[in-house]
mmCIF file of C-alpha atoms in Angstrom:
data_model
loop_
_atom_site.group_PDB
_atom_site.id
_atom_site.type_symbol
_atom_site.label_atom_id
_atom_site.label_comp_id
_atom_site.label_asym_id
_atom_site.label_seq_id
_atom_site.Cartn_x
_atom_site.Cartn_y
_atom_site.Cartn_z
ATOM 1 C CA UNK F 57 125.083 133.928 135.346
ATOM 2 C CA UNK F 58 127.986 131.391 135.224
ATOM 3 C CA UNK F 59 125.510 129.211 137.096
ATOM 4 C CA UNK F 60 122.484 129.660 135.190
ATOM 5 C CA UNK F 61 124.802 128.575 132.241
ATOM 6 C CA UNK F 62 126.055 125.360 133.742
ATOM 7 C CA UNK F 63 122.831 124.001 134.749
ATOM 8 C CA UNK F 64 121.345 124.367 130.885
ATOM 9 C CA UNK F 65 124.351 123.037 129.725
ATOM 10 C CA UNK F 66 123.987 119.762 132.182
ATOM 11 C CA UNK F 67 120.408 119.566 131.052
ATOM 12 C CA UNK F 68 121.186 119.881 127.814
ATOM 13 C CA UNK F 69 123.324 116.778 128.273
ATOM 14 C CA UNK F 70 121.554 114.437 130.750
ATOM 15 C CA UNK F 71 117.699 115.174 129.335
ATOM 16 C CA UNK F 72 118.398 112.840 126.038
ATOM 17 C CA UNK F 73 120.246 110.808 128.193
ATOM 18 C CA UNK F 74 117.804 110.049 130.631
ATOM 19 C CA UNK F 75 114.588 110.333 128.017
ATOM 20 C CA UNK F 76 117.002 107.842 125.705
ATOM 21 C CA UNK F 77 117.128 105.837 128.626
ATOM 22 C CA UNK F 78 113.196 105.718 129.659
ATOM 23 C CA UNK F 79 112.387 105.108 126.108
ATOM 24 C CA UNK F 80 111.554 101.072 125.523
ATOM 25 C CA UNK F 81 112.872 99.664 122.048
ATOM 26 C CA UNK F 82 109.804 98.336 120.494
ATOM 27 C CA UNK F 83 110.087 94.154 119.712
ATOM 28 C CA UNK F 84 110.958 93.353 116.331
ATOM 29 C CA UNK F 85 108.318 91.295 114.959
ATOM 30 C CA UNK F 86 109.549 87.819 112.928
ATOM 31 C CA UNK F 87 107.592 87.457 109.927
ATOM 32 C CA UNK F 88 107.894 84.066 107.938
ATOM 33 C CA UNK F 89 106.911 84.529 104.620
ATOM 34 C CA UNK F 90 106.231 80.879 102.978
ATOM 35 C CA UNK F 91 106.508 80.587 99.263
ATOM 36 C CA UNK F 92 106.823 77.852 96.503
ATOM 37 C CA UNK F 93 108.712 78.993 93.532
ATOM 38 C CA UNK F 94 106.455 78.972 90.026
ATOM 39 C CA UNK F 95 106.512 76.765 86.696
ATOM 40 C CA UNK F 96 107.349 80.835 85.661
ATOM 41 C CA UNK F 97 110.628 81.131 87.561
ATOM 42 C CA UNK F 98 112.101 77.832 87.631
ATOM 43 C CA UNK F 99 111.599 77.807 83.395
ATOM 44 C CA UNK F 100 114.051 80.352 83.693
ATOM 45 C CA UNK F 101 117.909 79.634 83.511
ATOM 46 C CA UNK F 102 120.032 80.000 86.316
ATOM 47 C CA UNK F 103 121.830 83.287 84.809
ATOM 48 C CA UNK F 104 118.292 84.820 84.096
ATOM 49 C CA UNK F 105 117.319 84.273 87.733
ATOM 50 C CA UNK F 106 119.980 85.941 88.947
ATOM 51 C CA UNK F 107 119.941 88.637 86.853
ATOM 52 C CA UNK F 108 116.354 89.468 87.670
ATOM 53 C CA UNK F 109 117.186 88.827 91.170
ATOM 54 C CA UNK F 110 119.959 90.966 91.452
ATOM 55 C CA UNK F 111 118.245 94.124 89.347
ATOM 56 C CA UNK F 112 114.581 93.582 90.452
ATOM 57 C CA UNK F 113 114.995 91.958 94.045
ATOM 58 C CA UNK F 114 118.040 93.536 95.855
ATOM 59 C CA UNK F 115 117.213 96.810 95.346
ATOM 60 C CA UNK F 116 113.791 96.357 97.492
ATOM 61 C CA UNK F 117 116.190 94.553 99.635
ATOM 62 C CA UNK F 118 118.109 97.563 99.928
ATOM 63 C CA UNK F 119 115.682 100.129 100.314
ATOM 64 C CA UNK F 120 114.602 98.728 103.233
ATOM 65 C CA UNK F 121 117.334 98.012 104.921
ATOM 66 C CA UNK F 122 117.682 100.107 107.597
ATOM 67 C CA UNK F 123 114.414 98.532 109.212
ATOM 68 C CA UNK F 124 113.739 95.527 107.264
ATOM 69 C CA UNK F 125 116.314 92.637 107.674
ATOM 70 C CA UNK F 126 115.510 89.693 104.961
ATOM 71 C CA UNK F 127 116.833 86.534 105.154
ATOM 72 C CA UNK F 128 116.291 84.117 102.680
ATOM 73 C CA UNK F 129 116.585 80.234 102.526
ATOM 74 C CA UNK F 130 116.081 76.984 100.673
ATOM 75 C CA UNK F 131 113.627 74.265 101.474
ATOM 76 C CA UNK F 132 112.473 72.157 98.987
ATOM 77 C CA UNK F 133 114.991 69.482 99.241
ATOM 78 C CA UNK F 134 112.646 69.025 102.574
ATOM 79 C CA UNK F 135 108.719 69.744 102.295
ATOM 80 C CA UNK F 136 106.528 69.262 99.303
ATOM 81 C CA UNK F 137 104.782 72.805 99.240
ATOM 82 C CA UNK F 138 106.972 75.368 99.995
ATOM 83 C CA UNK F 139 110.457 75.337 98.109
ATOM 84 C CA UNK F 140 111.697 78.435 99.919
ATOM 85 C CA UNK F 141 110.898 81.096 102.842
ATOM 86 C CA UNK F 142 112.313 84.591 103.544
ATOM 87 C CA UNK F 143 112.410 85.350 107.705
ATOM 88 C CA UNK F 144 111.907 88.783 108.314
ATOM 89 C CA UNK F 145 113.314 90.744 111.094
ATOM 90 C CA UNK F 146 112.029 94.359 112.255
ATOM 91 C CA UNK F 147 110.125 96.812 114.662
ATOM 92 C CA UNK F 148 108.602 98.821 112.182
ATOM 93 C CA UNK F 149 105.657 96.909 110.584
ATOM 94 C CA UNK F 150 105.326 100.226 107.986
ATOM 95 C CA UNK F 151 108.517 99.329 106.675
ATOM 96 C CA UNK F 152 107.282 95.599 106.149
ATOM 97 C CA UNK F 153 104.290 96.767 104.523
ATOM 98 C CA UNK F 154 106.299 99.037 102.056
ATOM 99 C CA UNK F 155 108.573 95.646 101.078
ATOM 100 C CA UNK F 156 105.482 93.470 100.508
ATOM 101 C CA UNK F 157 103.740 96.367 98.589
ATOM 102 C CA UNK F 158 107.009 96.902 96.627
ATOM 103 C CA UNK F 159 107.852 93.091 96.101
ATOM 104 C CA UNK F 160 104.176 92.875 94.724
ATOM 105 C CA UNK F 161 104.966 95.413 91.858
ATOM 106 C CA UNK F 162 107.398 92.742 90.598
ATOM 107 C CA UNK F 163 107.057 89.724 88.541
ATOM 108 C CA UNK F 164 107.684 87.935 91.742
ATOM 109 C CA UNK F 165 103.617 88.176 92.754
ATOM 110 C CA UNK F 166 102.929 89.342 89.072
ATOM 111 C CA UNK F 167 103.824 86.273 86.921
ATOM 112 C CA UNK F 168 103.810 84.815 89.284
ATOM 113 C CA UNK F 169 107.435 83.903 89.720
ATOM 114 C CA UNK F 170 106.359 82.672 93.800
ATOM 115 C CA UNK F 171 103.254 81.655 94.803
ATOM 116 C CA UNK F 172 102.931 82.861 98.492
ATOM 117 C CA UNK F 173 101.618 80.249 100.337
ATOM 118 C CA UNK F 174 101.517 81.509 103.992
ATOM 119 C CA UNK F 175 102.808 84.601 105.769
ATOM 120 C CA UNK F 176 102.984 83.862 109.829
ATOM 121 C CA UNK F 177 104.540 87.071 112.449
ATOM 122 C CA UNK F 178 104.861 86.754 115.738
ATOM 123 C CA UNK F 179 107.329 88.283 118.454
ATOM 124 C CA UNK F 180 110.016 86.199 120.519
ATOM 125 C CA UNK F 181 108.058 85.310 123.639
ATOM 126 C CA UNK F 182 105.158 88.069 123.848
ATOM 127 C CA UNK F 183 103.729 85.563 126.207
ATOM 128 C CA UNK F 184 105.987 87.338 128.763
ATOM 129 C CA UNK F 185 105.108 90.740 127.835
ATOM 130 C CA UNK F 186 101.263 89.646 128.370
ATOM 131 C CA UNK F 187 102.341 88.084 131.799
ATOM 132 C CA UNK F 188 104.402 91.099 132.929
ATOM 133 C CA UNK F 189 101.137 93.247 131.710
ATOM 134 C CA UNK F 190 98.698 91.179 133.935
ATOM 135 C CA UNK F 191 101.006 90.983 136.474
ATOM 136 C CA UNK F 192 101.013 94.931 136.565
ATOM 137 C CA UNK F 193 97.250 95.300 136.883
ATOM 138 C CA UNK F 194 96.967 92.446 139.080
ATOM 139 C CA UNK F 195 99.660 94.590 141.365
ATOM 140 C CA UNK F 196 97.645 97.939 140.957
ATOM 141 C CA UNK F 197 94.205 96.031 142.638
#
């Protein structure tokens, strides 16, 4: 009986371990969203920006942050069309659609206070993944 108790106890243990182990983390995807700020939001004063920003914007920031990283950054001192561009980080492209979907209920699509001129995703070197892939069937021929 002692027996029969230790070996469910040590699979209790090492079965997550080992499924924890087999299980791949999916790639985060990198999503540059392009956008040049509006006649809308640049009429605005500096206070009233940030206000909206930090009552409207952070909290979608927020609510997806446990699998939606946002990073957001400056650019019109250095191209003509977009003034600014958020990179976003994450593996769960549900969780991306919920923060577009939820940024869209704002005046930032609404007013518009951003036009959104491009939206690109990709994955650090998939290439490899695809070559790894072929390489696999290739193997199994």
């Amino acid at each position: 009986m002692k027996n029969l108790f230790l070996t469910f106890l040590f699979l209790a243990i090492i079965t997550p371990l080992l499924a924890q182990k087999n299980m791949k983390t999916p790639k985060p995807y990198t999503i540059l969203v392009l956008m040049n700020a509006s006649s809308k939001w640049l009429s605005l004063t500096r206070d009233e920006r940030n206000k909206y920003f930090e009552k409207k914007v952070i909290p979608i920031f927020e609510k997806v942050s446990k699998s939606v990283n946002v990073r957001l950054f400056d650019s019109e001192y250095f191209h003509a069309k977009v003034s600014d561009f958020m990179i976003v980080s994450t593996s769960n492209l549900d969780d991306y659609k919920l923060f577009i979907e939820l940024l869209r209920d704002t005046k930032i699509y609404g007013e518009p206070y951003f036009d959104i001129v491009d939206i690109i995703v990709g994955q650090e070197d998939a290439f490899l993944d695809f070559n790894e892939l072929l390489k696999k069937e290739n193997d199994e021929k």
